[in-house]
mmCIF file of C-alpha atoms (C1' of nucleotides) in Angstrom:
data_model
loop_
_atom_site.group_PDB
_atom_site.id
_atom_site.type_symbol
_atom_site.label_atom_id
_atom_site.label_comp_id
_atom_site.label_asym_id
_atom_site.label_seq_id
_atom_site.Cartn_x
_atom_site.Cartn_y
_atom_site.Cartn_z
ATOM 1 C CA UNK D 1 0.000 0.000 0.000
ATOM 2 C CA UNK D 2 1.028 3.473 -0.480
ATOM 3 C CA UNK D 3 -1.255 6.415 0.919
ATOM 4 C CA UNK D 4 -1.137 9.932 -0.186
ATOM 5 C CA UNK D 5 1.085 10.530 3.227
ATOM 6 C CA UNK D 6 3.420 8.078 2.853
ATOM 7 C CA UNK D 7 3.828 9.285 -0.984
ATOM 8 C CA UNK D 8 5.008 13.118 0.244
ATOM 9 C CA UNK D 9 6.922 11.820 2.945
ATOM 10 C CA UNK D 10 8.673 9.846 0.521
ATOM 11 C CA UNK D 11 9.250 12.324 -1.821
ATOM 12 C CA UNK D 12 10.256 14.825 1.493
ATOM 13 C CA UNK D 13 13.006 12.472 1.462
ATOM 14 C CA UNK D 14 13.459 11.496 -2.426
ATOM 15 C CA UNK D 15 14.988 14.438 -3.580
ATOM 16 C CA UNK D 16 17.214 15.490 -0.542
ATOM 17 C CA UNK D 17 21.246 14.782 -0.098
ATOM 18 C CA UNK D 18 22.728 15.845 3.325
ATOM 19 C CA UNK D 19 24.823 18.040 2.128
ATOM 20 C CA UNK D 20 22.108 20.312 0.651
ATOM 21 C CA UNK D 21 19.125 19.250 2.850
ATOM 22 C CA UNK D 22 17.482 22.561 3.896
ATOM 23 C CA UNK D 23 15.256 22.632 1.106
ATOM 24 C CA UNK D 24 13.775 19.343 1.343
ATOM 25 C CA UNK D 25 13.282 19.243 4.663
ATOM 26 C CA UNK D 26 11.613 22.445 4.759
ATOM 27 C CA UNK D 27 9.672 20.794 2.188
ATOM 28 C CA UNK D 28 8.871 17.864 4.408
ATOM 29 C CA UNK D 29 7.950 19.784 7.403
ATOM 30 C CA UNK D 30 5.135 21.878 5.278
ATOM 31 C CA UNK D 31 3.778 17.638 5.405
ATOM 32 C CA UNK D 32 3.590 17.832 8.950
ATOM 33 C CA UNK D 33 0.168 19.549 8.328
ATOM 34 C CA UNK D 34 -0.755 16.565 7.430
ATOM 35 C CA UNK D 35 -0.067 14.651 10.469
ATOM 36 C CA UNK D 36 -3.343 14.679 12.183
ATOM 37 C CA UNK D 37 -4.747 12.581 9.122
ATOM 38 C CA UNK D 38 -1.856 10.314 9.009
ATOM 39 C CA UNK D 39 -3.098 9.779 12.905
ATOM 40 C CA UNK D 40 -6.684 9.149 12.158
ATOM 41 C CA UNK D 41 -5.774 6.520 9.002
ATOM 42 C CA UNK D 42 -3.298 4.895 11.887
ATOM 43 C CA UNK D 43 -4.567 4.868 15.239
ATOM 44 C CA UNK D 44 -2.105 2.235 16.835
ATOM 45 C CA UNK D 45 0.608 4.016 15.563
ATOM 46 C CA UNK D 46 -0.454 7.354 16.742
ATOM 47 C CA UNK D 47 -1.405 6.142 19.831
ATOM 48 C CA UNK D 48 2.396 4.136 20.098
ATOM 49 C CA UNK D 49 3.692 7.450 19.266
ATOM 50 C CA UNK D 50 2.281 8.868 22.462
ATOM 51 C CA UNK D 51 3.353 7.157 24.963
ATOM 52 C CA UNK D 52 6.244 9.224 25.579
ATOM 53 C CA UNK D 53 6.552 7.318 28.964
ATOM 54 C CA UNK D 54 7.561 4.368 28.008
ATOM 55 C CA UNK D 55 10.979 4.596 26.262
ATOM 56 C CA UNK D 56 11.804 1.235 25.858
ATOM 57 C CA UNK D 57 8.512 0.541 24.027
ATOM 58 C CA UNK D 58 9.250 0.340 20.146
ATOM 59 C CA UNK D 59 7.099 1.759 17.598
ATOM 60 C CA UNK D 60 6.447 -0.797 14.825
ATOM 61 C CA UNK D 61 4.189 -0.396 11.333
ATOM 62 C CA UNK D 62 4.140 2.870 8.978
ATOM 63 C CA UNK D 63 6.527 5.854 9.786
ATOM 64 C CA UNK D 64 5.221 8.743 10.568
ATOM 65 C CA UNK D 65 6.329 11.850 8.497
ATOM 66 C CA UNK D 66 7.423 13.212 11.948
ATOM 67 C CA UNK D 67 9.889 10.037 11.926
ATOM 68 C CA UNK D 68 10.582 10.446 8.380
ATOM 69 C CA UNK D 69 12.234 13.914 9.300
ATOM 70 C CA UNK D 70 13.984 12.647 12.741
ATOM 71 C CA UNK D 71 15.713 10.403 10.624
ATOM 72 C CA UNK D 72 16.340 12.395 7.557
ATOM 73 C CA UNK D 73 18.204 14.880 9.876
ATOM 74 C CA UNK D 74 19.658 12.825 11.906
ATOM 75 C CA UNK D 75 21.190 11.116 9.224
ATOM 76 C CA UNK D 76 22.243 15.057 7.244
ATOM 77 C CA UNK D 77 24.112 15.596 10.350
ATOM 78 C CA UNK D 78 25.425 12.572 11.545
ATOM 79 C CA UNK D 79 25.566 10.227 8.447
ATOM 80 C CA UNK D 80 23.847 6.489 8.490
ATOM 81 C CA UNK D 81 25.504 3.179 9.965
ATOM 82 C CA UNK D 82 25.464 1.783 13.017
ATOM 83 C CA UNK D 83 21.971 1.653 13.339
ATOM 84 C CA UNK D 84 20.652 1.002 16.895
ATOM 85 C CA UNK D 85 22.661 3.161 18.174
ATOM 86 C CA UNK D 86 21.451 5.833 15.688
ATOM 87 C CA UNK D 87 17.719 4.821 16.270
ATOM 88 C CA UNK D 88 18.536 5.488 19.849
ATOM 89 C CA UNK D 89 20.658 8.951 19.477
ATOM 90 C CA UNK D 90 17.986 10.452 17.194
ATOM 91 C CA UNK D 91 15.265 9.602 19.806
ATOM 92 C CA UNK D 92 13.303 7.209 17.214
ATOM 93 C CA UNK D 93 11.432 4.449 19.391
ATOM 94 C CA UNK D 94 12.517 1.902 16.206
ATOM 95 C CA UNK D 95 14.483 -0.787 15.969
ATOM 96 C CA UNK D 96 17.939 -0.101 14.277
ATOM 97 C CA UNK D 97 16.881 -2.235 11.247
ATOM 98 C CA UNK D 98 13.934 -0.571 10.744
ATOM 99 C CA UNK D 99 15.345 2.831 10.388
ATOM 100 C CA UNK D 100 18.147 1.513 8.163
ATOM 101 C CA UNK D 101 15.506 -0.232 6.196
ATOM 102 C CA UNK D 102 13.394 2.711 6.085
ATOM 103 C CA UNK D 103 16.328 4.803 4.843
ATOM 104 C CA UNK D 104 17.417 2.673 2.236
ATOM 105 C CA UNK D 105 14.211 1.497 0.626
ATOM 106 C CA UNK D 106 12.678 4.995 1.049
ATOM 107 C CA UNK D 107 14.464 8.054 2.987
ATOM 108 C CA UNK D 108 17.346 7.529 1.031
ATOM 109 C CA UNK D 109 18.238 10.790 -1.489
ATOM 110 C CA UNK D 110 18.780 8.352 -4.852
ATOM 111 C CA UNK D 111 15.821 6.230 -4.749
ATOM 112 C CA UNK D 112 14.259 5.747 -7.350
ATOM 113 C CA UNK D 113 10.261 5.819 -7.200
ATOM 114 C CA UNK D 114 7.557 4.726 -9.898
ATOM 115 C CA UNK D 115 7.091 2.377 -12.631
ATOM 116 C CA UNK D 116 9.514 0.089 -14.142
ATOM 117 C CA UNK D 117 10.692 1.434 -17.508
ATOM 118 C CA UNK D 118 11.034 -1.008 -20.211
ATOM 119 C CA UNK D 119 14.680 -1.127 -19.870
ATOM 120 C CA UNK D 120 14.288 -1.427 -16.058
ATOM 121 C CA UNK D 121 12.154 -4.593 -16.338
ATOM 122 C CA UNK D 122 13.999 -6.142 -19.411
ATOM 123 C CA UNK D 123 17.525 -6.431 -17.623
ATOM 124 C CA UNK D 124 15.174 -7.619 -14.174
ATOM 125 C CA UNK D 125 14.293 -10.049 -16.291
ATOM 126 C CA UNK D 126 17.739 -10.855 -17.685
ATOM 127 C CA UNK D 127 19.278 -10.769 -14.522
ATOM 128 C CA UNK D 128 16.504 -13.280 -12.859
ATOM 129 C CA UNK D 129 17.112 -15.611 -15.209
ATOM 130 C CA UNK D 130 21.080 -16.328 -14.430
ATOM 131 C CA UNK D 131 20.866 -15.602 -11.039
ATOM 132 C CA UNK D 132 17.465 -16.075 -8.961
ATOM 133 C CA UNK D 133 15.949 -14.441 -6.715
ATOM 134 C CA UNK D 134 19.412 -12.602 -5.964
ATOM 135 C CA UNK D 135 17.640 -9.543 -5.724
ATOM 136 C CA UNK D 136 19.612 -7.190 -3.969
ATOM 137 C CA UNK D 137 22.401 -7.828 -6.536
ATOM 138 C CA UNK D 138 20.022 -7.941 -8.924
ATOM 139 C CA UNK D 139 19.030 -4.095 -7.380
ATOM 140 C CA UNK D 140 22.871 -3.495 -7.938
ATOM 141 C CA UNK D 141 22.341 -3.353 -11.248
ATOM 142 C CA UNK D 142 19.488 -0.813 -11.402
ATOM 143 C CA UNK D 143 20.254 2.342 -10.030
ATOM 144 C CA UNK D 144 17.847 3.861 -7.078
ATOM 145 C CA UNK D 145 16.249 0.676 -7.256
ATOM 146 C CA UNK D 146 15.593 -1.242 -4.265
ATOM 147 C CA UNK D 147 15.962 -4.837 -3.665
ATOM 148 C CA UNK D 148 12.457 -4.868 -2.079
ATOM 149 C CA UNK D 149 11.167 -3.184 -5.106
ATOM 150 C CA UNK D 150 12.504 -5.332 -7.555
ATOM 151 C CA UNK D 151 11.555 -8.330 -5.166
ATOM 152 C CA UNK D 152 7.717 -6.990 -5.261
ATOM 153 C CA UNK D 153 7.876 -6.235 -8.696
ATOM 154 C CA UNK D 154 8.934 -10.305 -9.361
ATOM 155 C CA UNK D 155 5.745 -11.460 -6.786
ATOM 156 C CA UNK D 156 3.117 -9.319 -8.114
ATOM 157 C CA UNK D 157 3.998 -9.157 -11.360
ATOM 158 C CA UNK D 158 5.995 -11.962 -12.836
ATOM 159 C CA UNK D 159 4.795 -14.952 -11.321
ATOM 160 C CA UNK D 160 1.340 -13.387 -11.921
ATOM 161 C CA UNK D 161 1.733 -14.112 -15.576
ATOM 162 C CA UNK D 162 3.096 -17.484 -14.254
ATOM 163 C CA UNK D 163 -0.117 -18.588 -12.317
ATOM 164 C CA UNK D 164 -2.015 -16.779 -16.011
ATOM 165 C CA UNK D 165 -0.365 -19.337 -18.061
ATOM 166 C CA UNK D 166 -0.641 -21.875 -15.180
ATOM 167 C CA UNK D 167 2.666 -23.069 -15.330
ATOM 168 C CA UNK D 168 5.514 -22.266 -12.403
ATOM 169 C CA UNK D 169 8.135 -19.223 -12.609
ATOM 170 C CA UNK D 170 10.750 -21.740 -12.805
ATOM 171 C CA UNK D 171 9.004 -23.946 -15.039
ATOM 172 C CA UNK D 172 11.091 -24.516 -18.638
ATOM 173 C CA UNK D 173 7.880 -23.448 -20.358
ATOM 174 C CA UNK D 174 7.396 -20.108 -18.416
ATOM 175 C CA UNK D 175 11.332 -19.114 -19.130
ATOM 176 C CA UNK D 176 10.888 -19.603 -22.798
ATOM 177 C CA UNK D 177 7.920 -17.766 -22.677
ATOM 178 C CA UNK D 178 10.132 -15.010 -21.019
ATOM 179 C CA UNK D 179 13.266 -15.741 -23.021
ATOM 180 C CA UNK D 180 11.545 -15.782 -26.401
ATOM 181 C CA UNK D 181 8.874 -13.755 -26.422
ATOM 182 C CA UNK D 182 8.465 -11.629 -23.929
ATOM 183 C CA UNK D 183 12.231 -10.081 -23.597
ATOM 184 C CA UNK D 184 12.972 -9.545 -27.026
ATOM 185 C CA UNK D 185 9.584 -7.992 -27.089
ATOM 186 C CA UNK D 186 11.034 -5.712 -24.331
ATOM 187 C CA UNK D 187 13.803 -5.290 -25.848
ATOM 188 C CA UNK D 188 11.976 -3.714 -28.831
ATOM 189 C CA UNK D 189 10.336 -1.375 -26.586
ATOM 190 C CA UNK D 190 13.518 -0.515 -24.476
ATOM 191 C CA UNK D 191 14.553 0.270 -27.583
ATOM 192 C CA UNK D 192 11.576 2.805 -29.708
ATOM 193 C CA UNK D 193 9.515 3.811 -27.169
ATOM 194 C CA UNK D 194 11.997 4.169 -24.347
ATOM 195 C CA UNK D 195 10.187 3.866 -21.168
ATOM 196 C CA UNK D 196 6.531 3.639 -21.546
ATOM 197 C CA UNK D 197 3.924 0.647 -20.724
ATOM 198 C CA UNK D 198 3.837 -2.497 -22.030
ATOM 199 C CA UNK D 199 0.601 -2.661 -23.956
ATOM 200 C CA UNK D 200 0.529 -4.643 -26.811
ATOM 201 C CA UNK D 201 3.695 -6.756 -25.408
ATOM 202 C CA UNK D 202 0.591 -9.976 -24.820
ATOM 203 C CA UNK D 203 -0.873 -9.376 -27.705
ATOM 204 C CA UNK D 204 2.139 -9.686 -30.176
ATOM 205 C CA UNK D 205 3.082 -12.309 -28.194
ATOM 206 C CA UNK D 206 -0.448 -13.584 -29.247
ATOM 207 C CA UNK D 207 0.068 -12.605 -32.562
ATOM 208 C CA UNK D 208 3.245 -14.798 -33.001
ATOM 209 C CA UNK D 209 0.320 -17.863 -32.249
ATOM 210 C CA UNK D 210 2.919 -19.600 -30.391
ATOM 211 C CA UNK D 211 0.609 -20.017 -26.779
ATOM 212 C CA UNK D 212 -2.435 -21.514 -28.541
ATOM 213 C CA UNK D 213 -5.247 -23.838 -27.873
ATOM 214 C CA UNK D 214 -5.882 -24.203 -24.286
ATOM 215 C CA UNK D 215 -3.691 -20.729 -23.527
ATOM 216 C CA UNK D 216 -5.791 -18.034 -25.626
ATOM 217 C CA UNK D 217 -7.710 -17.887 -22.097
ATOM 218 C CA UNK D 218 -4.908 -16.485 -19.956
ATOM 219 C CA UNK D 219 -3.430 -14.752 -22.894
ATOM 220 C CA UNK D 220 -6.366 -12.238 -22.418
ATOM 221 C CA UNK D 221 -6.166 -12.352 -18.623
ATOM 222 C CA UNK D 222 -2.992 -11.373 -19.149
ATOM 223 C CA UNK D 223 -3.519 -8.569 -22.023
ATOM 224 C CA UNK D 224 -5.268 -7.257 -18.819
ATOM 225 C CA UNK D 225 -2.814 -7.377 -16.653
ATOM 226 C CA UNK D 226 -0.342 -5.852 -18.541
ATOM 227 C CA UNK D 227 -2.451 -3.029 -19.835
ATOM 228 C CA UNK D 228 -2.898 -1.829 -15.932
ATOM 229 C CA UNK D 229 0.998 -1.568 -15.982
ATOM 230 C "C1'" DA F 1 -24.650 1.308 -0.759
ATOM 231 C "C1'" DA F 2 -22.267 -2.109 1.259
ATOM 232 C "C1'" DA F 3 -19.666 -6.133 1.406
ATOM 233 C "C1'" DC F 4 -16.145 -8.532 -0.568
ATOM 234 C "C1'" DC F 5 -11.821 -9.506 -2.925
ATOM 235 C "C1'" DG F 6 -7.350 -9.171 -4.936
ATOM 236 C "C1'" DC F 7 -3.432 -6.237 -5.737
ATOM 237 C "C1'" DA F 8 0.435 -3.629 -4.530
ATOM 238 C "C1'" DC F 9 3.838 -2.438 -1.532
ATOM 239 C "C1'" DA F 10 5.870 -0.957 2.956
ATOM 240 C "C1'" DA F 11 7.477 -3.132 6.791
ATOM 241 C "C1'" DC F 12 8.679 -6.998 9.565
ATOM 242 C "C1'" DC F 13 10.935 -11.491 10.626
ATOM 243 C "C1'" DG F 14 14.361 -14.990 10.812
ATOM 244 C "C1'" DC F 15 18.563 -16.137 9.408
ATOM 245 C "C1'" DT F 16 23.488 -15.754 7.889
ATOM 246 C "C1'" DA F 17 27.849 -13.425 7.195
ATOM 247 C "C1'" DT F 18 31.130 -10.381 8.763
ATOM 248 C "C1'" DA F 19 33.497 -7.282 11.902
ATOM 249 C "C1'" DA F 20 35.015 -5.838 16.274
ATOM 250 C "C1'" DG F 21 36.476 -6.598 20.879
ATOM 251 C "C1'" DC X 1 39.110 -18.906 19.094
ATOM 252 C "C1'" DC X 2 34.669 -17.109 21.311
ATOM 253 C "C1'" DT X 3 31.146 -13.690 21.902
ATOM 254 C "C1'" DT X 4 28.515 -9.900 20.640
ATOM 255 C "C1'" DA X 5 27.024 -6.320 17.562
ATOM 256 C "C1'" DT X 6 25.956 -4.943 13.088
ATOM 257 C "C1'" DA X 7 24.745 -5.291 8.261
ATOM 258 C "C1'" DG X 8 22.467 -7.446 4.821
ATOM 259 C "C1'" DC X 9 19.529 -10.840 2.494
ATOM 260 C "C1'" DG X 10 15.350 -13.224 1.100
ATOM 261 C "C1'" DG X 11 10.815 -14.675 2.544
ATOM 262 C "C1'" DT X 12 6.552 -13.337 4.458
ATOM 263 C "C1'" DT X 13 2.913 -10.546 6.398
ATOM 264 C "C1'" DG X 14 -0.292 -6.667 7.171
ATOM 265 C "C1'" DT X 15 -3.169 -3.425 5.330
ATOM 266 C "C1'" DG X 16 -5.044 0.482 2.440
ATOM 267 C "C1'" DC X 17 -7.048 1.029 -1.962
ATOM 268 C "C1'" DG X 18 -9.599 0.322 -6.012
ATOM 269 C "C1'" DG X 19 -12.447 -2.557 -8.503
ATOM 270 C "C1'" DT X 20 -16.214 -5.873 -8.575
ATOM 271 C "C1'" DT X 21 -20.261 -8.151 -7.145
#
DNA sequence: AAACCGCACAACCGCTATAAG
DNA sequence: CCTTATAGCGGTTGTGCGGTT
């Protein structure tokens, strides 16, 4: 999920790098209007966030943009590593991993938000296919992409066309459908139309007749699913 | 209009590897 | 070496949202 909040305080933090951070987090603290919402949509975490007693108690679930900022700053001045002791020294009631996951898949100043461009998804793709579910050194290979990203892309989207053409992801029949078909028709999009959707990948692959008989169902489930990309 | 359902994605969990003391 | 802390990885879960019934 991914709430209208969550969205600014993301992009509070998307375009920032400490050196130059005055800006953004000016930005970011224009979101803090928005707080009281953010409360309402998350009680438990609102009410967590109040118990200013109870130091020891850890906040889990979404960050709050209030959060968002403590670390951001924290992390202009100070820089990131070591993480519980950061979590503790900026005064965020989080676990050390879940600030330096926070910061990396989303804080961070060169990540990368929104669709997959054509290129993006070929070489995920590519890269799947010799080494797995590797993903954070697949994620090396995309800049301001996330490992976590890439990993959701692969669940909701990839083995979605798997279950469509009712075969497994690491079936041989499902990586020739990718090999042959599906990345060169990538490939050919990568390659005119530079980044946009991938309409009218399913149906050439339909064209070429080569999933036929007992497939034309899930070819159009998946003409579907690919035209909500 | 309401109930339901599936999707998308942020966040968490358990585990392993590595570094530091 | 052994222990402890930290970083990182991959799998899984929780939940808001939009679409459908």
């Amino acid at each position: 999920m991914e709430t209208a909040l969550q969205q600014s305080a993301a992009t509070a933090g998307g375009g920032m790098r400490p050196a130059g951070a005055a800006t953004t987090v000016k930005k970011a603290r224009q979101e803090l209007e928005l707080e009281q919402e953010r409360e309402l949509r998350f009680p438990q975490a609102a009410a967590a966030a109040d118990q200013g007693g109870l130091d020891e108690e850890l906040r889990r679930g979404p960050w709050t943009v209030d959060e968002d900022l403590t670390l951001i700053n924290y992390i202009a001045d100070h820089g990131e590593g070591r993480w519980n002791a950061l979590a503790r020294a900026a005064g965020l009631k989080r676990t050390g991993k879940s600030c330096r996951l926070r910061w990396l898949n989303y804080l961070r100043p060169d990540v990368k938000r929104g669709d997959f461009t054509a290129d993006e998804q070929l070489l995920i793709l590519d890269l799947h296919s010799r080494w797995g579910n590797r993903w954070s050194k697949i994620a090396a290979h995309l800049p301001g992409r996330t490992d976590n990203e890439i990993k959701n892309y692969w669940r909701t989207r990839v083995q979605k066309h798997a279950k469509q053409l009712n075969c497994d992801v690491n079936s041989k029949r499902f990586k020739d459908a990718m090999r042959f078909l599906w990345m060169p028709r990538l490939a050919e999009r990568a390659a005119t139309a530079a980044d946009q959707d991938l309409t009218g990948w399913v149906q050439g692959f339909s064209d070429d007749g080569i999933l036929s008989g007992s497939s034309s169902d899930s070819l159009w489930s998946l003409d579907d699913i690919w035209r909500m990309q």
